[in-house]
């Protein structure tokens, strides 16, 4: 059985992620207390019907602080049962989150404690730090719209049917900023660019002439 835990900051796209997983036949539950995770897994594993072989659970700051503190231990217990568990953590820049709450007129779950929105977001970051530290996949949605996030979830989770290593390689322009969710960034601006050869400009890296051009340069 495969279990995906979706967590992250309010307004970062958790609902979009869960809805996407549900569209791909995951059994989804939103806002499950971490303390109930073990019982939930046991129930799914002991089900005689076995209606679902993959499930997704949303966990966020609506859970208690005590539940968040025991989250790492709970995950270790679940993984020890040889269940395929993946943790996805969604985040975004504070100014982006503030703008999204302003546009949707939704309340942040922690503003009920009388906190201003900015303080509520920072408090949420602290509460979810134990989950963020355990995350297998972190996605920054600051510059991502709904459709792009759905595509990322589909590519990185829904099409991944095995526990094999998964790599996502993306190119970017420095003028647009370095992708904040990248683990490794390689600056290749020092490499010869076939684009500046007019005869090669209309070709791609799959064309033999471009390959030969790059192989001519050792540095």
XYZ file of C-alpha atoms in Angstrom:
219
model
C 0.000 0.000 0.000
C 1.126 3.515 -0.757
C 0.457 6.484 1.547
C 1.123 10.121 0.654
C 0.979 12.731 3.411
C 0.292 16.235 2.117
C 1.088 19.127 4.409
C 2.226 22.710 4.205
C 1.244 26.299 4.771
C -2.352 27.425 4.430
C -2.831 28.938 0.986
C 0.086 27.053 -0.559
C -2.099 24.614 -2.528
C -2.757 21.588 -0.297
C -6.373 21.299 -1.447
C -5.270 21.360 -5.082
C -2.739 18.604 -4.378
C -5.294 16.402 -2.584
C -7.909 16.929 -5.289
C -5.372 15.972 -7.943
C -4.476 12.788 -6.078
C -8.154 11.949 -5.639
C -8.644 12.336 -9.400
C -5.942 9.674 -9.773
C -7.797 7.143 -7.609
C -6.200 7.914 -4.246
C -8.420 7.552 -1.183
C -8.070 11.038 0.330
C -8.754 12.466 3.772
C -8.197 16.128 4.612
C -7.213 17.409 8.071
C -6.467 14.118 9.789
C -4.860 14.452 13.205
C -1.322 12.959 13.232
C -2.321 10.970 16.304
C -4.840 9.056 14.187
C -2.400 8.148 11.421
C -1.400 4.802 12.908
C -5.020 3.729 13.420
C -5.878 4.879 9.880
C -3.079 2.787 8.383
C -4.054 -0.247 10.455
C -7.654 0.051 9.298
C -6.668 0.249 5.647
C -4.285 -2.690 5.942
C -6.802 -4.853 7.790
C -9.670 -4.128 5.425
C -10.956 -7.340 3.874
C -12.294 -5.442 0.879
C -8.997 -3.786 -0.073
C -10.840 -1.140 -2.084
C -7.796 1.119 -2.175
C -4.104 0.341 -2.523
C -3.106 4.002 -2.310
C -4.223 6.769 0.010
C -3.439 10.428 0.681
C -3.862 12.337 3.926
C -3.834 16.082 4.500
C -2.276 17.326 7.740
C -2.077 21.013 8.597
C -1.940 23.562 11.397
C -5.502 22.809 12.506
C -4.026 19.879 14.449
C -2.737 20.480 17.962
C 0.835 21.409 18.760
C 1.217 18.189 20.767
C 0.231 16.141 17.708
C 2.845 17.924 15.613
C 5.595 17.155 18.121
C 4.986 13.396 17.929
C 4.694 13.354 14.113
C 8.307 12.187 13.404
C 7.917 9.237 15.784
C 4.601 8.252 14.220
C 6.127 8.300 10.744
C 9.013 6.102 11.863
C 6.521 3.603 13.284
C 4.528 3.542 10.051
C 7.636 3.178 7.891
C 8.800 0.291 10.074
C 5.721 -1.604 8.906
C 7.243 -1.414 5.405
C 4.485 0.835 4.145
C 5.469 3.031 1.201
C 5.137 6.495 2.765
C 5.926 9.796 1.057
C 5.620 13.235 2.651
C 4.915 16.250 0.444
C 5.323 19.718 1.936
C 3.943 22.795 0.152
C 5.134 26.295 0.931
C 5.111 29.809 -0.481
C 6.572 33.220 0.331
C 4.730 35.125 3.070
C 3.846 38.081 0.846
C 2.352 35.671 -1.714
C 0.263 33.932 0.953
C -1.014 37.276 2.246
C -2.050 38.235 -1.287
C -3.878 34.923 -1.770
C -5.813 35.292 1.484
C -6.714 38.830 0.474
C -7.995 37.669 -2.922
C -10.007 34.705 -1.626
C -11.271 36.397 1.563
C -10.588 33.155 3.418
C -9.581 33.133 7.071
C -6.251 31.684 8.130
C -6.884 28.841 10.624
C -4.654 30.461 13.251
C -6.194 33.949 13.100
C -8.939 32.608 15.368
C -6.372 32.968 18.148
C -6.385 36.717 17.581
C -3.131 36.778 15.621
C -2.588 39.150 12.692
C -2.261 37.291 9.389
C 1.526 37.699 9.116
C 2.031 36.416 12.673
C -0.379 33.539 12.016
C 1.657 32.434 8.991
C 4.911 32.561 10.961
C 3.286 30.613 13.806
C 2.117 28.031 11.267
C 5.668 27.666 9.935
C 6.834 26.853 13.458
C 4.025 24.365 14.081
C 4.710 22.506 10.837
C 8.505 22.505 11.152
C 8.545 18.865 12.327
C 6.656 17.804 9.194
C 8.768 20.001 6.921
C 11.945 18.398 8.261
C 10.627 14.928 7.349
C 9.432 15.881 3.852
C 10.539 13.798 0.885
C 9.283 16.382 -1.603
C 9.085 20.138 -1.030
C 7.266 22.327 -3.518
C 7.350 26.123 -3.460
C 4.191 27.446 -5.104
C 5.049 31.154 -4.907
C 5.244 31.462 -8.700
C 2.978 28.509 -9.512
C -0.657 28.708 -10.566
C -3.294 26.029 -9.973
C -2.781 24.318 -13.323
C 1.007 24.225 -12.949
C 0.713 22.759 -9.453
C -1.669 20.056 -10.691
C 0.827 19.194 -13.420
C 3.667 18.951 -10.871
C 1.647 16.676 -8.594
C 0.712 14.455 -11.511
C 4.289 14.231 -12.752
C 6.005 13.754 -9.418
C 3.442 11.608 -7.592
C 0.708 10.181 -9.797
C 3.025 8.844 -12.484
C 5.497 7.435 -9.954
C 4.399 3.817 -9.526
C 7.601 2.500 -7.993
C 9.979 3.394 -5.216
C 12.810 4.023 -7.667
C 14.814 7.224 -7.693
C 12.977 10.117 -9.314
C 14.750 13.158 -10.762
C 13.127 16.359 -11.969
C 15.416 18.483 -14.150
C 14.295 21.979 -15.074
C 15.979 24.879 -16.830
C 15.550 28.500 -15.807
C 16.750 32.002 -16.544
C 18.660 33.853 -13.828
C 16.739 37.027 -14.648
C 13.620 35.249 -13.349
C 15.305 34.055 -10.158
C 16.635 30.679 -9.031
C 13.885 28.062 -8.432
C 13.390 27.984 -4.663
C 12.440 24.292 -4.541
C 15.618 22.992 -6.237
C 18.040 20.827 -4.273
C 20.940 21.391 -6.685
C 21.562 24.324 -9.029
C 24.187 24.150 -11.776
C 25.389 27.334 -13.457
C 26.098 26.401 -17.088
C 26.423 29.942 -18.442
C 30.129 29.274 -18.975
C 29.381 26.538 -21.547
C 29.392 27.361 -25.273
C 25.884 28.126 -26.468
C 24.965 26.728 -29.893
C 22.174 29.304 -30.065
C 24.711 31.926 -31.113
C 25.669 29.822 -34.135
C 23.047 30.931 -36.665
C 23.196 27.616 -38.525
C 22.334 25.724 -35.319
C 19.790 28.128 -33.860
C 16.764 26.235 -35.132
C 17.946 22.861 -33.799
C 17.757 21.198 -30.391
C 20.070 19.126 -28.224
C 18.650 16.020 -29.889
C 20.125 16.988 -33.260
C 23.511 15.476 -34.147
C 25.025 18.787 -35.260
C 24.338 20.345 -31.863
C 25.830 17.307 -30.132
C 28.959 17.542 -32.292
C 29.229 21.267 -31.540
C 29.201 20.669 -27.786
C 31.645 17.754 -28.013
C 34.142 20.020 -29.767
C 34.465 22.058 -26.554
C 36.090 20.343 -23.602
C 35.628 23.264 -21.229
